[in-house]
XYZ file of C-alpha atoms in Angstrom:
704
model
C 39.737 114.866 -24.659
C 40.128 115.965 -28.428
C 36.437 115.404 -30.126
C 35.208 114.768 -33.403
C 34.769 118.426 -34.686
C 37.897 119.561 -32.672
C 40.531 116.916 -34.542
C 38.623 117.680 -38.385
C 39.635 121.100 -36.756
C 43.152 120.122 -35.889
C 44.030 119.340 -39.001
C 42.119 121.311 -41.328
C 44.510 123.786 -39.158
C 47.862 121.175 -39.815
C 46.770 121.425 -43.674
C 46.985 125.317 -44.195
C 50.332 125.163 -42.127
C 51.817 124.650 -46.217
C 51.945 128.431 -46.338
C 52.110 129.513 -43.093
C 55.269 127.831 -41.545
C 55.793 129.318 -38.042
C 53.905 125.891 -36.095
C 56.934 123.716 -35.569
C 55.277 121.446 -31.882
C 52.704 119.669 -30.964
C 51.749 118.032 -28.160
C 48.974 116.021 -27.628
C 49.611 114.325 -25.160
C 47.170 112.699 -23.271
C 44.175 113.421 -25.342
C 43.074 109.958 -26.172
C 42.797 110.515 -29.887
C 42.005 106.701 -30.998
C 42.552 105.583 -34.732
C 39.730 107.921 -36.601
C 41.872 110.941 -35.569
C 44.787 109.059 -35.623
C 44.318 108.574 -39.084
C 43.211 112.201 -40.156
C 46.563 113.498 -38.155
C 48.293 111.072 -40.303
C 46.403 112.308 -43.679
C 46.758 115.957 -42.722
C 51.197 115.385 -42.268
C 51.232 114.454 -45.910
C 50.487 118.234 -46.804
C 51.523 119.821 -42.976
C 55.200 121.038 -44.242
C 56.418 123.107 -41.515
C 56.059 119.882 -38.370
C 58.997 119.496 -36.936
C 57.417 117.638 -33.213
C 54.603 115.392 -32.983
C 54.299 113.755 -29.220
C 51.456 111.236 -28.934
C 52.418 109.753 -25.470
C 49.085 108.042 -24.095
C 47.161 108.174 -26.829
C 45.042 105.351 -28.232
C 46.008 105.842 -31.709
C 46.200 101.801 -31.891
C 43.791 99.679 -30.079
C 41.244 98.993 -33.348
C 43.724 96.148 -34.866
C 42.472 97.394 -38.002
C 43.286 101.234 -38.228
C 47.089 100.316 -36.006
C 49.765 103.224 -37.054
C 48.345 102.834 -40.888
C 47.273 106.926 -41.556
C 51.273 107.786 -39.290
C 53.244 104.843 -41.943
C 51.877 107.083 -45.162
C 52.119 109.700 -43.773
C 56.024 109.702 -42.922
C 56.807 108.537 -46.006
C 55.640 111.308 -47.410
C 56.411 113.799 -44.723
C 59.493 115.643 -45.214
C 60.478 117.942 -41.882
C 59.059 115.429 -38.882
C 62.050 115.856 -36.667
C 60.748 113.788 -33.329
C 57.475 111.603 -33.172
C 56.849 110.059 -29.044
C 54.248 107.045 -29.921
C 55.990 106.387 -25.960
C 52.654 104.320 -23.797
C 49.174 103.196 -23.924
C 49.210 104.584 -27.666
C 48.639 100.640 -28.619
C 50.654 100.178 -32.358
C 51.731 96.868 -31.822
C 54.023 94.718 -33.559
C 51.781 95.361 -36.603
C 52.329 99.288 -35.933
C 55.657 98.420 -35.419
C 56.005 96.297 -38.614
C 54.221 100.038 -40.804
C 56.952 102.547 -38.837
C 58.819 100.222 -40.249
C 58.505 100.429 -44.239
C 57.995 103.781 -43.502
C 61.396 104.111 -41.789
C 63.171 102.666 -45.107
C 61.867 105.698 -46.990
C 61.327 108.191 -44.784
C 64.399 110.785 -44.482
C 63.725 113.927 -41.233
C 62.829 111.470 -38.672
C 65.707 111.224 -35.733
C 63.923 110.689 -32.437
C 61.411 107.291 -31.516
C 59.632 107.229 -29.030
C 57.776 104.247 -29.239
C 57.874 103.170 -25.336
C 55.316 100.472 -23.335
C 53.243 99.766 -26.927
C 53.131 95.765 -25.978
C 56.156 95.837 -28.742
C 57.313 91.967 -29.259
C 60.182 90.342 -31.836
C 57.764 90.133 -34.922
C 57.442 94.666 -34.168
C 61.294 94.731 -33.114
C 62.632 92.461 -36.535
C 60.382 95.056 -38.430
C 62.108 98.000 -37.148
C 65.667 95.830 -37.126
C 65.352 96.080 -41.192
C 64.413 99.077 -41.151
C 67.702 100.162 -39.557
C 69.904 98.738 -41.954
C 68.825 101.330 -44.428
C 67.730 104.577 -42.695
C 69.537 107.254 -42.635
C 68.426 109.450 -40.741
C 67.141 108.391 -36.876
C 69.034 109.258 -33.941
C 67.626 107.890 -31.216
C 65.036 105.275 -31.139
C 63.001 104.035 -27.664
C 61.213 101.323 -27.345
C 62.075 99.992 -23.663
C 59.157 98.507 -21.183
C 57.959 96.461 -23.900
C 58.506 92.526 -24.407
C 60.743 92.442 -27.857
C 62.778 89.788 -25.994
C 65.993 88.203 -27.449
C 64.855 87.383 -30.773
C 64.096 90.934 -30.827
C 67.053 92.311 -29.791
C 69.354 89.958 -31.792
C 66.771 91.924 -34.867
C 68.296 94.764 -33.307
C 72.082 93.950 -32.956
C 72.089 92.739 -36.941
C 70.952 96.535 -37.111
C 73.394 97.917 -35.704
C 76.248 96.462 -37.539
C 75.079 98.275 -40.408
C 73.875 101.463 -38.798
C 75.115 104.204 -39.393
C 73.014 106.559 -37.425
C 70.935 105.561 -34.311
C 73.845 107.094 -31.346
C 70.912 106.370 -28.310
C 68.984 103.189 -28.128
C 66.614 102.552 -25.127
C 66.419 98.678 -24.554
C 64.605 98.636 -21.248
C 62.516 96.250 -19.533
C 62.379 94.199 -22.509
C 63.523 90.011 -20.905
C 66.254 90.397 -23.447
C 68.534 88.252 -21.244
C 71.904 87.235 -21.741
C 71.187 85.967 -25.470
C 69.633 89.443 -25.692
C 73.131 90.935 -24.490
C 75.819 88.627 -26.412
C 73.326 89.705 -29.784
C 73.908 93.210 -29.010
C 77.788 92.417 -27.464
C 78.377 91.456 -31.102
C 77.001 95.167 -32.820
C 78.846 96.762 -30.521
C 82.077 95.669 -31.457
C 81.694 97.275 -35.193
C 79.047 99.477 -34.698
C 80.604 103.339 -34.707
C 77.812 105.367 -34.089
C 75.927 104.623 -31.541
C 76.758 106.381 -27.839
C 73.994 105.927 -25.301
C 72.495 101.822 -24.339
C 70.228 101.793 -21.678
C 69.759 97.741 -21.300
C 68.266 98.154 -16.992
C 65.696 95.264 -16.237
C 66.246 93.132 -18.483
C 67.469 90.242 -16.230
C 70.819 89.880 -17.405
C 74.099 87.316 -15.901
C 76.602 87.554 -15.794
C 77.482 85.761 -19.664
C 75.830 89.146 -21.508
C 77.989 91.940 -19.146
C 80.695 89.293 -20.202
C 79.824 89.525 -24.241
C 79.367 92.925 -22.816
C 82.728 93.537 -21.319
C 84.645 92.100 -24.458
C 82.457 95.035 -26.556
C 83.740 97.505 -24.920
C 87.577 96.689 -25.566
C 87.637 97.052 -28.639
C 84.570 100.116 -29.234
C 85.691 103.443 -30.140
C 82.258 105.308 -28.997
C 80.103 103.966 -26.672
C 79.882 106.313 -23.981
C 76.829 105.775 -21.193
C 76.182 102.694 -20.627
C 72.444 101.844 -18.453
C 73.081 97.547 -16.729
C 70.852 98.564 -13.370
C 68.328 96.337 -12.135
C 69.776 93.039 -13.561
C 71.274 89.961 -12.815
C 75.191 90.746 -13.125
C 77.459 89.226 -10.270
C 81.159 89.099 -9.723
C 82.504 86.958 -12.864
C 80.120 89.861 -15.305
C 81.703 92.389 -13.009
C 85.060 91.219 -13.818
C 84.592 91.519 -17.191
C 83.396 95.550 -17.003
C 86.520 95.195 -15.203
C 88.959 94.447 -17.294
C 87.468 96.486 -20.321
C 87.601 99.261 -18.598
C 91.527 98.797 -18.153
C 91.543 98.954 -21.536
C 88.328 101.200 -23.594
C 89.007 105.261 -23.786
C 85.685 105.726 -24.191
C 82.785 105.050 -21.971
C 82.174 107.909 -19.725
C 78.936 106.749 -17.828
C 78.160 102.867 -16.504
C 75.066 102.457 -14.116
C 75.510 98.873 -12.475
C 72.996 100.011 -9.563
C 71.491 97.001 -8.582
C 72.222 93.550 -9.082
C 74.277 91.435 -7.160
C 78.306 91.845 -7.726
C 78.909 92.586 -3.918
C 82.501 92.644 -2.671
C 84.420 90.545 -5.395
C 82.923 92.484 -7.704
C 84.102 96.252 -6.602
C 87.178 94.893 -6.061
C 87.083 94.286 -10.278
C 86.005 97.002 -10.345
C 87.717 98.709 -8.210
C 91.031 97.326 -10.170
C 89.974 98.794 -13.254
C 89.666 102.425 -11.409
C 93.164 102.688 -11.239
C 93.879 102.540 -14.422
C 90.920 104.194 -16.763
C 91.539 107.517 -17.802
C 87.952 107.967 -18.849
C 84.738 107.039 -16.548
C 83.344 110.206 -15.176
C 80.311 108.611 -13.246
C 80.165 105.035 -11.875
C 76.876 103.506 -9.722
C 77.165 100.492 -7.852
C 73.768 101.064 -5.648
C 72.073 98.481 -3.804
C 74.804 95.418 -4.731
C 75.590 94.281 -1.014
C 79.416 96.026 -0.886
C 80.248 95.983 2.535
C 83.489 97.744 4.145
C 86.055 95.100 1.686
C 85.124 96.723 -1.624
C 84.420 100.682 -0.244
C 88.640 99.683 0.554
C 89.568 99.174 -3.310
C 87.599 101.526 -4.770
C 89.151 104.286 -2.098
C 93.015 102.892 -3.221
C 92.154 103.779 -6.728
C 89.665 106.938 -6.269
C 93.762 107.902 -5.270
C 94.786 107.692 -7.731
C 92.524 108.104 -10.525
C 92.108 111.113 -12.444
C 88.456 111.092 -14.195
C 85.782 110.634 -11.744
C 83.585 112.707 -10.736
C 80.417 110.975 -9.498
C 80.352 107.589 -7.899
C 77.181 106.397 -5.835
C 77.527 103.693 -3.184
C 74.015 104.455 -1.635
C 72.129 101.769 -0.282
C 75.005 99.137 0.499
C 76.952 98.172 3.391
C 79.769 100.143 3.482
C 79.945 101.403 7.474
C 81.680 103.091 9.635
C 85.832 101.110 7.759
C 84.457 101.827 4.592
C 84.080 105.482 4.923
C 86.797 106.101 6.142
C 88.311 104.894 3.127
C 86.305 106.567 1.378
C 87.670 109.857 3.263
C 91.037 108.617 2.339
C 90.680 108.276 -1.037
C 88.786 112.811 -0.957
C 92.589 113.523 0.806
C 94.081 112.730 -1.983
C 91.758 113.061 -4.976
C 91.321 116.323 -6.870
C 88.109 115.586 -9.093
C 85.313 113.513 -7.500
C 82.168 116.197 -7.470
C 78.876 113.999 -5.592
C 79.746 111.149 -3.218
C 76.967 109.265 -2.338
C 76.984 107.058 0.836
C 73.199 106.525 1.922
C 71.961 103.868 3.738
C 75.640 102.298 4.510
C 75.392 101.925 8.336
C 77.499 104.780 8.606
C 78.012 106.381 12.310
C 79.964 108.218 14.142
C 83.867 107.306 13.563
C 83.160 107.670 10.020
C 81.458 110.284 9.293
C 84.439 111.958 11.503
C 86.958 110.102 9.095
C 84.503 111.839 6.376
C 84.679 115.230 8.036
C 88.835 114.902 8.093
C 89.240 114.701 4.313
C 86.430 117.837 4.053
C 88.692 119.772 5.202
C 91.669 119.261 2.499
C 89.958 118.520 -0.274
C 89.128 121.141 -2.746
C 86.490 119.667 -5.075
C 83.448 117.734 -3.417
C 80.353 119.722 -3.859
C 77.840 117.279 -2.274
C 77.874 114.709 0.171
C 74.720 111.890 0.861
C 75.103 110.544 4.566
C 70.570 110.445 4.578
C 69.625 106.909 6.086
C 73.287 106.753 8.212
C 73.710 106.302 11.454
C 75.323 109.426 12.647
C 75.833 111.458 16.123
C 76.095 114.435 17.300
C 79.960 113.281 17.647
C 79.814 112.507 13.317
C 77.433 115.748 13.568
C 80.684 118.007 14.892
C 82.809 116.507 13.436
C 81.349 117.717 9.735
C 80.725 121.155 11.397
C 84.825 121.734 12.283
C 85.342 120.731 8.345
C 82.570 123.287 7.165
C 85.222 126.360 8.890
C 88.126 125.580 6.279
C 86.223 123.764 3.643
C 84.915 125.829 0.027
C 83.543 123.832 -1.869
C 80.813 121.485 0.412
C 77.515 122.485 -0.924
C 75.540 120.334 -0.531
C 74.854 118.004 2.417
C 72.002 114.832 2.766
C 71.783 114.376 6.927
C 67.966 113.624 6.836
C 67.308 110.314 9.318
C 69.766 110.193 11.214
C 70.367 110.281 15.387
C 71.711 113.599 14.966
C 70.884 115.721 18.627
C 71.338 119.274 19.925
C 74.769 119.050 20.031
C 76.043 117.602 17.104
C 72.828 120.930 15.303
C 74.564 123.902 17.620
C 77.938 122.095 16.045
C 75.951 122.781 12.939
C 74.857 126.140 13.652
C 77.647 127.840 15.050
C 79.753 126.307 12.107
C 77.241 128.416 9.537
C 77.443 131.244 10.731
C 80.659 131.691 8.348
C 80.062 129.032 5.928
C 79.531 130.636 2.890
C 79.517 128.173 0.288
C 76.870 125.343 2.027
C 73.566 125.867 0.373
C 71.429 123.709 0.483
C 71.032 121.079 4.183
C 68.931 118.879 5.103
C 68.449 117.900 9.127
C 65.008 116.111 8.590
C 64.075 113.230 10.852
C 66.647 114.207 13.430
C 66.113 115.159 17.333
C 68.129 117.904 17.420
C 65.215 119.737 19.511
C 65.409 123.314 21.058
C 69.270 124.132 21.652
C 69.872 122.638 18.599
C 67.277 124.683 16.750
C 67.683 127.867 17.833
C 71.655 127.349 17.131
C 69.978 127.669 13.530
C 67.944 130.529 14.482
C 71.142 132.482 14.767
C 72.262 130.611 12.165
C 70.018 132.557 9.449
C 70.394 135.750 10.524
C 74.634 135.913 9.763
C 74.317 133.149 6.401
C 74.994 134.571 3.108
C 75.034 131.273 1.094
C 71.724 129.175 2.961
C 69.550 128.197 0.139
C 67.797 125.091 0.641
C 67.004 123.926 5.212
C 65.036 121.461 5.958
C 63.853 120.467 9.093
C 60.553 118.205 8.778
C 59.937 116.441 11.679
C 61.761 117.932 14.355
C 59.248 118.711 16.991
C 60.179 122.485 16.676
C 58.509 124.018 19.232
C 56.492 127.592 19.321
C 59.633 129.603 20.510
C 62.181 128.517 17.670
C 59.368 128.715 15.390
C 59.816 132.397 16.534
C 63.051 133.336 16.371
C 63.197 131.393 12.758
C 60.622 134.088 11.953
C 62.808 136.891 13.095
C 65.559 135.601 11.405
C 63.761 135.233 8.257
C 62.616 139.673 7.772
C 66.392 139.862 8.041
C 67.361 136.485 5.555
C 68.502 137.496 2.767
C 69.231 134.179 0.985
C 66.860 131.095 2.341
C 64.621 130.566 -0.779
C 63.538 127.424 0.779
C 62.365 126.315 4.340
C 60.615 122.868 5.255
C 59.127 123.188 8.255
C 56.651 119.718 8.006
C 55.014 117.060 10.598
C 56.236 120.225 13.822
C 53.800 120.235 14.995
C 53.411 123.697 14.864
C 50.454 125.803 15.932
C 48.790 129.330 16.116
C 51.302 130.889 17.717
C 53.934 130.052 15.779
C 52.091 130.434 12.007
C 51.598 133.831 13.397
C 55.192 134.368 13.675
C 56.329 133.083 10.434
C 52.915 134.773 8.601
C 54.712 138.454 10.137
C 58.194 137.567 9.467
C 57.270 136.845 6.062
C 55.117 140.161 5.187
C 59.247 141.496 4.641
C 60.877 138.679 4.149
C 61.319 139.399 -0.105
C 63.341 135.651 -0.710
C 61.757 132.479 0.046
C 59.634 131.217 -2.923
C 58.541 127.700 -1.361
C 57.184 126.736 2.266
C 55.560 123.147 3.677
C 54.200 123.451 6.382
C 52.698 120.597 5.707
C 50.640 118.567 9.341
C 51.457 120.624 11.937
C 48.530 122.134 14.172
C 47.741 125.577 12.842
C 43.859 126.194 13.120
C 42.200 129.725 12.530
C 43.934 132.634 13.964
C 47.034 131.071 12.017
C 45.088 130.369 8.991
C 44.290 134.379 9.354
C 47.743 134.820 9.746
C 48.860 133.574 6.743
C 45.285 134.811 4.432
C 47.500 138.665 6.018
C 51.051 137.166 5.088
C 49.430 136.012 1.806
C 47.929 139.464 0.479
C 51.434 141.724 0.947
C 53.885 139.454 0.573
C 55.755 139.299 -3.160
C 58.289 136.206 -3.561
C 55.919 133.418 -2.569
C 54.771 130.665 -5.262
C 54.508 127.301 -3.206
C 52.534 127.638 -0.059
C 52.381 123.243 1.369
C 48.626 122.662 4.162
C 48.218 119.209 3.068
C 46.904 117.553 6.603
C 46.715 120.825 8.993
C 42.720 121.380 9.487
C 42.117 124.073 6.853
C 38.677 122.272 6.546
C 35.439 125.490 4.888
C 36.533 127.969 7.963
C 40.319 127.961 6.854
C 40.254 128.004 3.509
C 37.103 130.424 3.326
C 40.210 132.918 4.737
C 42.588 131.382 2.701
C 40.249 132.360 -0.262
C 40.787 136.594 0.290
C 44.772 136.876 0.156
C 44.180 134.501 -3.573
C 41.463 137.507 -4.581
C 44.653 139.527 -3.882
C 47.556 138.016 -3.816
C 49.894 137.715 -7.319
C 52.579 135.432 -7.039
C 50.923 132.393 -5.753
C 51.213 129.082 -8.707
C 50.977 125.960 -5.893
C 48.702 125.891 -3.632
C 48.735 122.398 -1.527
C 44.969 122.191 0.325
C 44.625 118.462 0.489
C 43.708 115.846 3.472
C 41.712 118.757 5.031
C 38.453 118.152 4.835
C 37.366 120.548 3.090
C 33.902 120.748 2.107
C 30.884 122.260 -0.658
C 30.784 125.617 1.301
C 34.934 125.965 1.029
C 35.887 124.618 -2.745
C 32.764 127.375 -3.173
C 34.958 130.054 -1.799
C 37.561 128.907 -3.804
C 35.718 128.598 -6.250
C 34.717 132.720 -6.150
C 39.108 132.961 -5.503
C 39.883 131.369 -8.910
C 37.151 132.592 -11.177
C 39.668 136.504 -9.795
C 43.104 135.080 -9.462
C 45.848 135.223 -12.110
C 48.580 133.369 -11.100
C 47.758 130.353 -9.635
C 48.343 127.758 -11.665
C 48.099 124.602 -9.162
C 45.302 123.511 -6.892
C 45.576 120.215 -4.398
C 41.956 119.661 -2.579
C 40.171 116.850 -1.366
C 37.386 117.546 -1.397
C 33.540 118.013 -2.406
C 32.341 120.894 -4.361
C 32.364 120.753 -8.260
C 29.534 122.276 -8.821
C 31.131 125.706 -7.473
C 34.364 124.077 -8.742
C 32.724 124.278 -12.653
C 31.621 128.212 -12.179
C 34.874 129.177 -10.647
C 37.291 126.972 -13.493
C 35.121 128.178 -16.165
C 36.127 132.280 -15.525
C 39.688 131.050 -14.747
C 42.307 131.691 -17.464
C 45.691 130.207 -15.331
C 44.664 126.918 -13.812
C 46.682 123.955 -15.417
C 45.883 121.494 -12.128
C 43.219 120.660 -9.808
C 43.658 117.619 -7.882
C 40.622 116.517 -6.701
C 41.960 113.716 -5.115
C 40.443 110.785 -3.237
C 36.038 112.363 -3.265
C 33.213 111.381 -3.104
C 32.024 113.520 -6.226
C 28.270 112.974 -7.233
C 25.689 112.031 -10.370
C 25.507 116.245 -9.713
C 28.794 117.418 -9.563
C 30.128 115.477 -12.524
C 28.039 116.404 -14.341
C 29.182 120.100 -13.834
C 32.784 119.240 -14.148
C 31.376 117.819 -17.632
C 29.103 120.626 -18.361
C 32.451 122.941 -17.947
C 34.576 121.129 -19.830
C 32.973 118.114 -21.869
C 35.599 115.644 -19.153
C 36.502 112.280 -20.253
C 37.096 109.765 -17.571
C 39.113 107.127 -17.810
C 41.254 104.231 -16.207
C 45.170 105.936 -15.320
C 48.141 103.395 -15.438
C 45.994 100.753 -12.832
C 45.520 102.879 -9.844
C 43.376 105.882 -10.511
C 40.646 107.730 -12.452
C 42.345 110.929 -14.675
C 40.140 113.831 -15.830
C 40.905 115.750 -18.773
C 38.942 118.838 -19.266
C 38.979 121.036 -21.942
C 38.905 124.238 -22.538
C 35.756 126.434 -23.534
C 35.803 127.888 -27.593
C 35.971 131.433 -25.730
C 38.268 130.509 -23.638
C 41.809 129.196 -25.246
C 44.674 129.352 -22.443
C 42.475 126.801 -20.098
C 43.997 123.683 -20.054
C 42.827 122.396 -17.046
C 43.658 118.040 -15.237
C 41.216 117.298 -13.414
C 43.087 113.731 -11.164
C 40.296 111.838 -9.131
C 43.236 109.305 -8.218
C 41.319 106.254 -6.050
C 38.212 108.557 -5.737
C 35.582 106.246 -5.506
C 33.542 108.941 -6.780
C 29.840 107.616 -6.517
C 29.035 107.766 -10.278
C 25.734 106.262 -12.398
C 25.796 104.720 -16.196
C 24.575 107.915 -17.211
C 26.920 110.068 -15.954
C 29.406 108.100 -17.169
C 28.018 108.146 -21.004
C 27.360 111.382 -20.414
C 30.347 111.942 -19.921
C 31.428 109.714 -22.739
C 29.322 110.333 -25.761
C 30.629 112.063 -28.981
C 34.462 110.692 -28.481
C 37.171 109.364 -28.994
C 36.443 107.287 -25.485
C 32.568 105.960 -27.219
C 33.813 103.001 -27.784
C 34.200 101.973 -24.396
C 31.878 100.354 -22.075
C 29.818 102.453 -19.216
C 32.143 102.228 -16.457
C 30.579 102.156 -13.041
C 32.858 103.160 -10.217
C 31.810 102.614 -6.623
C 32.778 101.797 -3.263
C 32.206 98.467 -3.669
C 34.429 97.638 -6.536
C 37.632 97.099 -6.886
C 40.279 98.883 -8.499
C 41.386 95.437 -11.132
C 36.801 95.552 -11.795
C 36.915 99.108 -12.159
C 40.032 98.797 -15.253
C 38.782 95.978 -16.864
C 35.345 97.592 -16.407
């Protein structure tokens, strides 16, 4: 939160830039500037001659109706250098603010990007902006997502697009424009020759709206991206779009995910796909497509030479549909990404895909997450990897693969030189399979990411993995979350990472690490020079473990993220961490769950690198809150309805510190006096005192 004095200083600095022309970007996200400081900022923009980008995301510039964006309007009229203005998310400009900005856009000749997402703008505000677009000749990108412009607002913007000749990107997602609004925009697209990207997701558009857009695409020659995610488009709408694709020669990306087109719609699009030579990305997630629709799409892929990405996740194509995709991959020479997440594909389908991978030479990413693949399916995929030389990412998490399937893949990966990411999470690969993977790591030269979450890894396996890591030259990310690893395994990992020089991220959340295990990790951190992320969530760290890790943090010079969430760390542990923070020069993110606010505030005052401190689920008392306030002039406010965000600003003698403290659902025990102190002197002082205790609901708090 920028206080009055700070805002005045900012204004004077901006005015001074009339002669000092080096500042081009100002990021004021979530500073809660408010109307008064927003007005001062606008006055500064009248004279500033260098600032090109101004980000005011999540501020409160228009909360007072009489001040809604008037100052910014006047500034935009006179300013001749600002090209990007972000007023998205709860800046509360509303229709009055949109009207003011619309008037400014009629004369402004430099602004190219304007983002007004989530600003309570209705059809009236959209009408004003539409009028401005008819004459404005510089705006290239306009974001109006998550407002409520409705059908009439969409009609106004459609009329504007008929004459506007500069706008290339328009985002109207989540605006309830419905079919009538889509029809108006479709009419505009028939003559508009500049718009390249149009986002109409989540707008309750049905078949008639999709049909209107389809007609427009038959003549439009510029639109490259059309997003219609989460609407109500069925077969006839999909058919109309398919007919358009047979003729259209510019659309490259079409997102129809989360609609209700079913197999008939997929068939219509598949037929169009056979002749269309431009569509590179087609997203049909969550559309109730079964094997019949997949077969038609597969036939199209055999002859089409343009698709690069096909997303069929969250459908039900089953084994027969997977077989159709496999046959297509044998002939297709362009597809790079195929997403078949959650499609009830079993071993037969996996075997068909494996056969295709033996000859396919283009596919880079295959997502088979959350299917019904077992050992024989995994073995077939392993056989394919013996000869395949292009697949880089294979996702197999949440299937039914056991140790035999894992062994087969492990053996193959000893010689495979292209697969870089393999996700095995939530399978049951057990001892032999895991042992095979540990052997793989000793010789494999390509794998950089290995996910083994929730696979019940035994101590001997951890030891085997650790031995491989001592000499492993490529693995950078290892996820061992939820594997019941105890101290013996942790000690082995710690020993390996003392000499390992490639691993940057290690995830050990939800294991059974105790005293000697934390000692081993601390010893490792003192010597390791590559690890940047260590996740110890829900690992029973406690005060003792925190004190042990602290000694390492005083020495370590590479770790940037330490996650200690849900670890029963109390005031003693927090005090130890605070001591480490005072001298540590690399840690930027620290996640905690417990107390010690007073000690942490003292540590933060001396720290020069920490940017994020997460104190989720705390019982911070008045004393702790007051200490944090003294440290950095903290202000509390409701954030997105389910959390309390605390933003701390630097003291005068530490301009490098920018600390954000988040107490989501924290049940903070604060009285009126503490909040009044926290709220006084800043942009939030017009709010009533907030008192949030365990007995209050989130709705009561948000409305407080």
